[in-house]
mmCIF file of C-alpha atoms in Angstrom:
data_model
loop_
_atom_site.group_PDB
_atom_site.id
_atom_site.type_symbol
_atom_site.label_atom_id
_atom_site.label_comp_id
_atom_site.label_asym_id
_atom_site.label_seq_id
_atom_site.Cartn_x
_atom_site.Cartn_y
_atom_site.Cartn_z
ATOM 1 C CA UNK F 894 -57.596 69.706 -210.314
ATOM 2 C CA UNK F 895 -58.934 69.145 -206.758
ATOM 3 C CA UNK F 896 -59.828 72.431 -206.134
ATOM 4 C CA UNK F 897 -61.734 71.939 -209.573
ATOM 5 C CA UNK F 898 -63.265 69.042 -208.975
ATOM 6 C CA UNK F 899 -64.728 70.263 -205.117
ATOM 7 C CA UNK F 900 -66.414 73.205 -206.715
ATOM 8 C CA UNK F 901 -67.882 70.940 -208.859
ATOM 9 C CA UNK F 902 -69.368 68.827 -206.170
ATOM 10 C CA UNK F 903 -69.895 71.802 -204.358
ATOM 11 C CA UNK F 904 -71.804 74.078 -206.680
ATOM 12 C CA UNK F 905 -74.316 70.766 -207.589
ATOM 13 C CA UNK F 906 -74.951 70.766 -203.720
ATOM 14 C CA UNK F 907 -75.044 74.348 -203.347
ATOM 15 C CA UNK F 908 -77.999 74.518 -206.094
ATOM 16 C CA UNK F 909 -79.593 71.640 -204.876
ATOM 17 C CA UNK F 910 -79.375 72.658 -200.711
ATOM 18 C CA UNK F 911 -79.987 76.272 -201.514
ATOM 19 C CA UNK F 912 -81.402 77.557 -204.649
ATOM 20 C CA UNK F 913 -83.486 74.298 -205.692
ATOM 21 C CA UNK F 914 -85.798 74.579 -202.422
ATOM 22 C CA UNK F 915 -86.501 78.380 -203.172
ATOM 23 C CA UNK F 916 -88.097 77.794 -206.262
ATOM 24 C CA UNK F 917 -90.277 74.990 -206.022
ATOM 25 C CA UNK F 918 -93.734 75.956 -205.669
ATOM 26 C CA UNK F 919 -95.630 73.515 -203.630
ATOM 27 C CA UNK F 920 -95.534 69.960 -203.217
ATOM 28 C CA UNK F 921 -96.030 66.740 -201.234
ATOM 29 C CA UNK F 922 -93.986 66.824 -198.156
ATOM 30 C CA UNK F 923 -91.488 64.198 -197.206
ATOM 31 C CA UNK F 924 -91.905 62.105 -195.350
ATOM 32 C CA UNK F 925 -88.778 62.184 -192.094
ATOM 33 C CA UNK F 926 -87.779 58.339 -192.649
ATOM 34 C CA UNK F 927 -86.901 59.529 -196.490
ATOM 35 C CA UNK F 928 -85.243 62.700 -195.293
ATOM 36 C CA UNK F 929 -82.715 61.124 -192.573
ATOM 37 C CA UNK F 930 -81.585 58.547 -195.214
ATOM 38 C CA UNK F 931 -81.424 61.183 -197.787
ATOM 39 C CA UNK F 932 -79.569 63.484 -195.192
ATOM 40 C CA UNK F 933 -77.365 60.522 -193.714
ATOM 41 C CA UNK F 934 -76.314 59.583 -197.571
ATOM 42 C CA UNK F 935 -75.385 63.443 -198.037
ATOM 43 C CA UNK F 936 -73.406 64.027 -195.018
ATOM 44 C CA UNK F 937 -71.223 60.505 -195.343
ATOM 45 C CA UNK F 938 -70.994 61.203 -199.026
ATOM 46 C CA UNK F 939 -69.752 64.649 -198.643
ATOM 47 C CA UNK F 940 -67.174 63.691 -196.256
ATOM 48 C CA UNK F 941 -66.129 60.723 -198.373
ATOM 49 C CA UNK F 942 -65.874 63.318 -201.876
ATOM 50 C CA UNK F 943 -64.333 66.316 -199.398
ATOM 51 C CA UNK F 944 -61.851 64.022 -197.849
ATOM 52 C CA UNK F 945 -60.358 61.900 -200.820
ATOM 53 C CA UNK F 946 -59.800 65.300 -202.954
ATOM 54 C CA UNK F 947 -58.590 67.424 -199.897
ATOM 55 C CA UNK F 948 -56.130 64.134 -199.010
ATOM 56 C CA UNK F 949 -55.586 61.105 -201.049
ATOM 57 C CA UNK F 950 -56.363 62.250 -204.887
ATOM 58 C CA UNK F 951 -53.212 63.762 -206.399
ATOM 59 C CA UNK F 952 -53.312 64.262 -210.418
ATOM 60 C CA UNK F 953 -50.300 64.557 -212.369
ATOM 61 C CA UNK F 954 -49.087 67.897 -213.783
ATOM 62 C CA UNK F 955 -51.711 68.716 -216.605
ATOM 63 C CA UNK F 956 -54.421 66.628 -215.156
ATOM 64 C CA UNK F 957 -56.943 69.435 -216.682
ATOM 65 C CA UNK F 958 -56.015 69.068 -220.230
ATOM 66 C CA UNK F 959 -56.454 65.227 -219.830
ATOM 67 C CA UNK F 960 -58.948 63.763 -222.108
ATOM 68 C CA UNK F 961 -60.295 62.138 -218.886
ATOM 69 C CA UNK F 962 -61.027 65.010 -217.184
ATOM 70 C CA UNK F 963 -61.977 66.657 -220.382
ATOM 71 C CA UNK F 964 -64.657 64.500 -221.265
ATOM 72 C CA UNK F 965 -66.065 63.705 -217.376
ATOM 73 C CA UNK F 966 -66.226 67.265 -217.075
ATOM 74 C CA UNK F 967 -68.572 67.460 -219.840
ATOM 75 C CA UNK F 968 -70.312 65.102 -219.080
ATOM 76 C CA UNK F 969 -70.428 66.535 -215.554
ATOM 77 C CA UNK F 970 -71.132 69.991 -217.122
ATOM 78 C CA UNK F 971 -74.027 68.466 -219.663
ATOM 79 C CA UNK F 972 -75.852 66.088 -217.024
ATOM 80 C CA UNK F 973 -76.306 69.403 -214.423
ATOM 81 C CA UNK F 974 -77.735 71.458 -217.302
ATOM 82 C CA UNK F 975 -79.704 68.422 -218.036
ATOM 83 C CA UNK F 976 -80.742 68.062 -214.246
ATOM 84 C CA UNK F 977 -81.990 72.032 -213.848
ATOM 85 C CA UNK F 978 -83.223 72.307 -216.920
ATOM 86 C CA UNK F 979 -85.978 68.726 -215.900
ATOM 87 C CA UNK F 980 -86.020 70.228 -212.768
ATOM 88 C CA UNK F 981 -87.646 73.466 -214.680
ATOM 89 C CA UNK F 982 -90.277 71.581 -216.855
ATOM 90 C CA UNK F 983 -91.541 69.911 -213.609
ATOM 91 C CA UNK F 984 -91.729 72.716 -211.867
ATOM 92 C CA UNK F 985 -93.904 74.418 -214.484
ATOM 93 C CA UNK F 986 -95.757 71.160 -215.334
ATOM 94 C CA UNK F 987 -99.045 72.524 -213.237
ATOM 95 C CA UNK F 988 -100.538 75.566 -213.279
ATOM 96 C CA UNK F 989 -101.231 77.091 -209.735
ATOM 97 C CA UNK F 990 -103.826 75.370 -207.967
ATOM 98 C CA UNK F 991 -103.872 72.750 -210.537
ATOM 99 C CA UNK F 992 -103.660 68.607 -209.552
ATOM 100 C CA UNK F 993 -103.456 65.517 -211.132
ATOM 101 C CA UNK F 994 -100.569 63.836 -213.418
ATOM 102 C CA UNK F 995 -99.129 65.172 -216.479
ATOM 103 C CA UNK F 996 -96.445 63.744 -218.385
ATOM 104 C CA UNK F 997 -93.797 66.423 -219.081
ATOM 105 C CA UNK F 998 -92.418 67.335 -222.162
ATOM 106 C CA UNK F 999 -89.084 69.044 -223.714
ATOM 107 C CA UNK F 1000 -85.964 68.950 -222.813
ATOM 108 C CA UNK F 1001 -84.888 65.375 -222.180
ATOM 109 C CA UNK F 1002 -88.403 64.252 -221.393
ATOM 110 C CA UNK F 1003 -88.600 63.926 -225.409
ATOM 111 C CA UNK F 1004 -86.076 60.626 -225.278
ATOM 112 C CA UNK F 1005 -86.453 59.294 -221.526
ATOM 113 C CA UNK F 1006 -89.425 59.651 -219.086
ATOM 114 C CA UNK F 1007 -86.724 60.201 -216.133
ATOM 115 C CA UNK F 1008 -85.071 63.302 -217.822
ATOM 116 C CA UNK F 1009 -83.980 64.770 -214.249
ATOM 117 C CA UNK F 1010 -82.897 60.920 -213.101
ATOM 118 C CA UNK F 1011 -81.055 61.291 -216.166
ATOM 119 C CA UNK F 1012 -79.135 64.032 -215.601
ATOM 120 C CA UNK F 1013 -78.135 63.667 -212.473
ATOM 121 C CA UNK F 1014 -76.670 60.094 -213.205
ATOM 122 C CA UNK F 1015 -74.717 61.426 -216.260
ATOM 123 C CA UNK F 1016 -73.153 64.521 -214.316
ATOM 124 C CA UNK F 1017 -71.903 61.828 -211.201
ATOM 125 C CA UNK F 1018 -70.695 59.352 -213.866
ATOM 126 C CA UNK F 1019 -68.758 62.181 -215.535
ATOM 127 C CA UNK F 1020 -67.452 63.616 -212.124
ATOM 128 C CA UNK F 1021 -66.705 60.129 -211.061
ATOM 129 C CA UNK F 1022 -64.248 60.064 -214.814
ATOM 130 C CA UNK F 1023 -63.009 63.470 -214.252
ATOM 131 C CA UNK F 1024 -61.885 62.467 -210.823
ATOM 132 C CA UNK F 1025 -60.890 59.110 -210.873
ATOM 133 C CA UNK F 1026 -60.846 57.911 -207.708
ATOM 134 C CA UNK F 1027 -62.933 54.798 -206.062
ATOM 135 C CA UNK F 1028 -65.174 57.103 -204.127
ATOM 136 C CA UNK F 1029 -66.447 59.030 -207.045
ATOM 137 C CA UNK F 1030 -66.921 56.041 -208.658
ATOM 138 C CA UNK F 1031 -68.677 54.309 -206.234
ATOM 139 C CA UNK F 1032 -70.836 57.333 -205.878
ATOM 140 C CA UNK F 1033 -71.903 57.286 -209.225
ATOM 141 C CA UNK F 1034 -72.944 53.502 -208.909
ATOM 142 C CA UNK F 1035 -74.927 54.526 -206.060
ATOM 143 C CA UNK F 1036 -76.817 57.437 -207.624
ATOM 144 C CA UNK F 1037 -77.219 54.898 -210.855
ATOM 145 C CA UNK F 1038 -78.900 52.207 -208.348
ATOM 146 C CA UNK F 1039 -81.362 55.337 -206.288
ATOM 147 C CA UNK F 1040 -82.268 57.124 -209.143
ATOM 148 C CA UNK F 1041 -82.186 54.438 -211.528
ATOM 149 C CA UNK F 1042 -84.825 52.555 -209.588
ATOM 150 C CA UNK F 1043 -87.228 55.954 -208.735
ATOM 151 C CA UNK F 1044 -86.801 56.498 -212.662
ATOM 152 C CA UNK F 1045 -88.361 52.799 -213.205
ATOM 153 C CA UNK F 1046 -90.710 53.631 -210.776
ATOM 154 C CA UNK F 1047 -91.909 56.908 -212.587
ATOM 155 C CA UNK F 1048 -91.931 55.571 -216.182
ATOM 156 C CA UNK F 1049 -94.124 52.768 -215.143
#
């Protein structure tokens, strides 16, 4: 289960350090005080989710078939899908060249205006189930507090 759980972790960062950046198009750059929190978050939270599955988390024998980590994977599973796929429509949202706001649609976007906030809060709250430890579950409640709040800030 640890093993399974890392790659999980590690394959959302993986897309999102390596693959994400490659296909965005343009966009507004960021400014340095947002990317050293954003980096500073990343590297303490990676150490915190690397260490308490390499160390403290042990699962009992059949941990995988649990309906715990049954369902938080899922949910894990569903909220990345979620989380490229929003990531896809806003990528696409302008034409080359083209400015100004649009409101996305598909996807997600049809039921909440945050679609990619969303997903990325459902796949940490199902890690943080699959897992069940206090720092997945505390990193959840962070990435419900961030991205909840940008998500408020977007709708509006």
């Amino acid at each position: 289960p640890n093993r399974v759980l890392l790659g999980c972790f590690l394959l959302h960062y993986a897309h999102r350090a390596l693959i994400f950046p490659l296909l965005i198009r343009e966009g507004k750059p960021t400014p340095f005080f947002t990317f050293v929190l954003a980096l500073l978050f990343c590297v303490f939270n990676g150490y915190l989710q690397g260490r308490s599955l390499t160390t403290y988390a042990t699962y009992p024998p059949g941990w995988l078939g649990d309906s715990r980590f049954i369902t938080g994977f899922l949910g894990w599973l569903i909220g990345m899908a979620i989380n490229i796929h929003s990531d896809h429509i806003l990528r696409n949202l302008r034409k080359p060249g083209e400015t100004g706001y649009k409101i996305p649609r598909g996807g997600m976007f049809e039921y909440v205006s945050g679609a990619n906030f969303f997903g990325e809060i459902l796949e940490w709250f199902g890690f943080a189930l699959a897992c069940c430890t206090i720092e997945s579950f505390a990193f959840a409640l962070c990435t419900l507090f961030i991205l909840g709040s940008r998500a408020r800030q977007h709708h509006k």
